[in-house]
Amino acid sequence: YHIHWGTSPLPLLPLLPLLLLHTAASMVMLPNSTGWAQMLDKYLDEEGDWWEAKHRGKRAITDSDAQHILDLHNKLRGQVYPAAANMEHMVWDTELERTAEEWAETCLWEHGPAGLLSQIGQNLGVHWGRYRPPTSHVQAWCSGPVCTHYTQLVWATSSRIGCAVNLCYNMNVWGQIWSKAVYLVCNYSPKGNWWGHSPYKHGTPCSACPPSYGGGCKDNLCYKDDSSNPRREETEENNFIEPEAPRNPQKAQPRAPRPEPPSLPTTAPSKPPTETEDLQKNEVVNTQQMSQLVTCDTKLRDQCKGTTCNRYECPAGCLDATGKVVGTVYYEMQSSVCRAGLHAGVIDNDGGWMDITRQGRKDFFIKSNKNGVQSIGKYQSANSFTVSRVTVKAITCETTVAQLCPHQKPAKHCPRLYCPRNCLEDNPHVPKVIGTRIYSDRSSICRASVHAGVIRNDVGGYIDVMPVDMRKHYIASYQNGVFSESLHNPPGGKAFRVFAVI
């Protein structure tokens, strides 16, 4: 058994099992508990199927391994020394699990993706050799000389975790090539390990819990009895790739949007709502989506027209479809949308999302064979389009459309966004929400999404943003616990709508 720590590798010993650890961290504190080793030992002999390569679309960590990781984190958090006054009970987060899976699939022995690291904490572990359960990495994070693994694990406010594991072939680990490396990625939120801050407050357990826990305490941890948070059982519904919606093979049927909310007042209430009104919060739920659900053979010109016809969801198996593709890079409008995405390498045969940009008329289209799809040529003028990947970006409660997707020509696609939870908490730096259904680009995107009923404040989640033409006035209202403001004759800027990602 051989261990590597931090960023400086020790000499490799061939044919021995290796375990390496890596953390995105910066704060120092080590445990000091007489029962530490005994508490960890029970996790060393667990059985599991960590070595099994998971099919795409299935969870990249077994339910039992995930539960063991979560249980061990909470046990360690509840028994820190000195005792913690504000240590929060940790729950499993499927979105963090999803982001961990996406990074584990890269097989890169480094932290990432870079755009997400400002929003999350991350611990990494990798080994080869005999079977080891994922909790062996958690044990090493706690007891090794690199204390920043441990401080992220016991950072009081890092109350959510999601992990994934991947079997990587020929993985480059500090210059050495490991032929069969087992790679563990754990993402934490909110992010911990801030320079100059302690991981928790010392004191009597649960004596300094945030008010949102309502005084609840369990096993020395701030605890909220919320049935929506416990780890869910392994089901198809919480797999990475959701079950494919029923499709008519002849024609794609878009998912039916929920009814639009009733007409809204034109001005914000002049006084705070009563207790009854606050409980109701004028709840609105909006599941309208921006992405269009299509079949493998749907042509772009056959699909909807308008501003929402830019993001498409393709099914799996389009390599075996017969829809023609005309062109290379620039595709003629008679082309199959999904097969053009395959030809360009934007999606693979498992399907997925992609963005379409209309490019106007082109004089000719070139044929080529790429990624298993043969396109044909056309030597006459016709309207064209290009395809691109749907990028995903995690944002903060403060982010506005004016910052993220400023209006410009030619227009660019806004990335798919991930909003954190609890953006309604008082924060002087969070912009206001201006408008109803259509919002000023000076609004907080995430708070506007809660107001629109696209996401819930206590959960957060993914959204799509679509810039629209500037409005001469924006309507105020009170929805889902958010007051939006009215604005008349704004001097500049654009507007936007938010859509659900289901």
CSV table of N, CA and C in Angstrom, one decimal, residues 36 39-40 42-43 46 61-79 88-92 134-135 138-139 142 153-154 159 161-163 186 188 218-219 221 223 229-233:
chain,number,residue,atom,x,y,z
A,36,TRP,N,-10.9,8.2,16.5
A,36,TRP,CA,-10.9,8.4,15.1
A,36,TRP,C,-10.6,7.1,14.3
A,39,MET,N,-13.5,4.6,14.4
A,39,MET,CA,-14.7,5.1,13.6
A,39,MET,C,-14.5,4.8,12.2
A,40,LEU,N,-13.3,4.9,11.7
A,40,LEU,CA,-13.0,4.8,10.2
A,40,LEU,C,-12.9,3.3,9.8
A,42,LYS,N,-14.5,0.7,10.3
A,42,LYS,CA,-15.7,-0.1,9.9
A,42,LYS,C,-16.0,0.1,8.4
A,43,TYR,N,-15.4,1.1,7.8
A,43,TYR,CA,-15.7,1.4,6.4
A,43,TYR,C,-14.6,0.7,5.4
A,46,GLU,N,-15.9,-2.8,3.4
A,46,GLU,CA,-17.1,-2.9,2.7
A,46,GLU,C,-17.0,-3.4,1.3
A,61,ILE,N,-22.1,6.1,-9.5
A,61,ILE,CA,-21.7,5.6,-8.2
A,61,ILE,C,-22.9,4.8,-7.7
A,62,THR,N,-22.6,3.7,-7.0
A,62,THR,CA,-23.7,2.9,-6.6
A,62,THR,C,-24.4,3.6,-5.4
A,63,ASP,N,-25.6,3.2,-5.2
A,63,ASP,CA,-26.4,3.8,-4.1
A,63,ASP,C,-25.8,3.5,-2.8
A,64,SER,N,-25.3,2.3,-2.6
A,64,SER,CA,-24.7,1.9,-1.3
A,64,SER,C,-23.4,2.7,-1.1
A,65,ASP,N,-22.5,2.8,-2.1
A,65,ASP,CA,-21.3,3.6,-1.9
A,65,ASP,C,-21.6,5.0,-1.6
A,66,ALA,N,-22.6,5.6,-2.3
A,66,ALA,CA,-22.9,7.0,-2.0
A,66,ALA,C,-23.4,7.2,-0.6
A,67,GLN,N,-24.2,6.2,-0.1
A,67,GLN,CA,-24.8,6.3,1.2
A,67,GLN,C,-23.6,6.2,2.3
A,68,HIS,N,-22.7,5.3,2.0
A,68,HIS,CA,-21.5,5.1,2.9
A,68,HIS,C,-20.7,6.4,3.0
A,69,ILE,N,-20.5,7.0,1.8
A,69,ILE,CA,-19.7,8.3,1.8
A,69,ILE,C,-20.4,9.3,2.6
A,70,LEU,N,-21.7,9.5,2.4
A,70,LEU,CA,-22.5,10.5,3.1
A,70,LEU,C,-22.5,10.2,4.6
A,71,ASP,N,-22.8,9.0,5.0
A,71,ASP,CA,-22.8,8.6,6.4
A,71,ASP,C,-21.5,8.9,7.1
A,72,LEU,N,-20.4,8.5,6.4
A,72,LEU,CA,-19.1,8.8,7.0
A,72,LEU,C,-18.8,10.3,7.1
A,73,HIS,N,-19.1,11.0,6.1
A,73,HIS,CA,-19.0,12.5,6.3
A,73,HIS,C,-19.7,13.0,7.5
A,74,ASN,N,-21.0,12.6,7.6
A,74,ASN,CA,-21.7,13.2,8.8
A,74,ASN,C,-21.2,12.7,10.1
A,75,LYS,N,-20.7,11.4,10.1
A,75,LYS,CA,-20.1,10.9,11.4
A,75,LYS,C,-18.9,11.7,11.8
A,76,LEU,N,-18.0,11.9,10.8
A,76,LEU,CA,-16.8,12.7,11.0
A,76,LEU,C,-17.1,14.1,11.4
A,77,ARG,N,-18.1,14.7,10.8
A,77,ARG,CA,-18.5,16.1,11.0
A,77,ARG,C,-19.1,16.2,12.5
A,78,GLY,N,-19.8,15.2,12.9
A,78,GLY,CA,-20.4,15.3,14.2
A,78,GLY,C,-19.4,15.0,15.3
A,79,GLN,N,-18.2,14.5,15.0
A,79,GLN,CA,-17.3,14.2,16.1
A,79,GLN,C,-16.0,14.9,16.0
A,88,GLU,N,-23.2,21.8,10.1
A,88,GLU,CA,-24.5,21.4,9.5
A,88,GLU,C,-24.5,20.0,9.0
A,89,HIS,N,-25.6,19.4,9.2
A,89,HIS,CA,-25.8,18.0,8.7
A,89,HIS,C,-25.7,18.0,7.2
A,90,MET,N,-25.0,17.1,6.6
A,90,MET,CA,-24.7,17.1,5.2
A,90,MET,C,-25.7,16.2,4.5
A,91,VAL,N,-26.2,16.6,3.3
A,91,VAL,CA,-27.1,15.8,2.5
A,91,VAL,C,-26.5,15.6,1.1
A,92,TRP,N,-27.0,14.6,0.4
A,92,TRP,CA,-26.6,14.2,-0.9
A,92,TRP,C,-27.3,15.1,-1.9
A,134,PRO,N,-14.8,3.4,-1.9
A,134,PRO,CA,-14.6,4.9,-2.0
A,134,PRO,C,-14.3,5.5,-0.6
A,135,THR,N,-14.9,4.9,0.5
A,135,THR,CA,-14.6,5.4,1.8
A,135,THR,C,-13.2,5.4,2.2
A,138,VAL,N,-12.0,8.7,1.7
A,138,VAL,CA,-12.4,9.6,2.7
A,138,VAL,C,-11.6,9.5,4.0
A,139,GLN,N,-11.3,8.2,4.3
A,139,GLN,CA,-10.4,8.0,5.4
A,139,GLN,C,-9.0,8.7,5.2
A,142,CYS,N,-9.0,12.3,5.8
A,142,CYS,CA,-9.0,12.7,7.2
A,142,CYS,C,-7.7,12.6,7.9
A,153,LEU,N,-14.0,18.6,4.2
A,153,LEU,CA,-14.9,17.6,4.7
A,153,LEU,C,-15.7,18.1,5.9
A,154,VAL,N,-15.0,18.9,6.8
A,154,VAL,CA,-15.7,19.3,8.0
A,154,VAL,C,-15.9,20.8,8.0
A,159,SER,N,-22.8,21.9,3.3
A,159,SER,CA,-23.9,21.0,3.7
A,159,SER,C,-24.3,20.1,2.7
A,161,ILE,N,-23.2,17.4,-0.7
A,161,ILE,CA,-22.1,16.6,-1.3
A,161,ILE,C,-22.6,15.8,-2.4
A,162,GLY,N,-21.9,15.6,-3.5
A,162,GLY,CA,-22.2,14.7,-4.6
A,162,GLY,C,-20.9,14.2,-5.1
A,163,CYS,N,-20.8,12.9,-5.3
A,163,CYS,CA,-19.6,12.2,-5.7
A,163,CYS,C,-19.9,11.3,-6.9
A,186,CYS,N,-15.4,14.2,-5.5
A,186,CYS,CA,-16.5,14.6,-4.6
A,186,CYS,C,-16.5,16.1,-4.7
A,188,TYR,N,-18.5,19.7,-3.3
A,188,TYR,CA,-19.1,20.2,-2.1
A,188,TYR,C,-19.7,21.6,-2.3
A,218,LYS,N,-29.1,16.9,15.6
A,218,LYS,CA,-29.0,15.5,15.5
A,218,LYS,C,-27.6,15.0,15.4
A,219,ASP,N,-27.1,14.2,16.3
A,219,ASP,CA,-25.7,13.7,16.4
A,219,ASP,C,-24.7,14.8,16.3
A,221,LEU,N,-25.1,17.7,15.0
A,221,LEU,CA,-25.1,18.5,13.8
A,221,LEU,C,-26.4,19.3,13.7
A,223,TYR,N,-29.6,20.2,12.2
A,223,TYR,CA,-30.4,19.2,11.5
A,223,TYR,C,-31.8,19.8,11.2
A,229,ASN,N,-34.8,16.2,1.4
A,229,ASN,CA,-33.4,16.2,1.3
A,229,ASN,C,-32.7,14.9,1.5
A,230,PRO,N,-33.3,13.9,2.2
A,230,PRO,CA,-32.6,12.6,2.4
A,230,PRO,C,-32.2,12.0,1.1
A,231,ARG,N,-31.2,11.2,1.1
A,231,ARG,CA,-30.7,10.5,-0.1
A,231,ARG,C,-31.8,9.7,-0.6
A,232,ARG,N,-32.0,9.8,-1.9
A,232,ARG,CA,-33.1,9.1,-2.6
A,232,ARG,C,-32.6,7.7,-3.0
A,233,GLU,N,-33.6,6.8,-3.1
A,233,GLU,CA,-33.2,5.4,-3.5
A,233,GLU,C,-32.9,5.5,-5.0
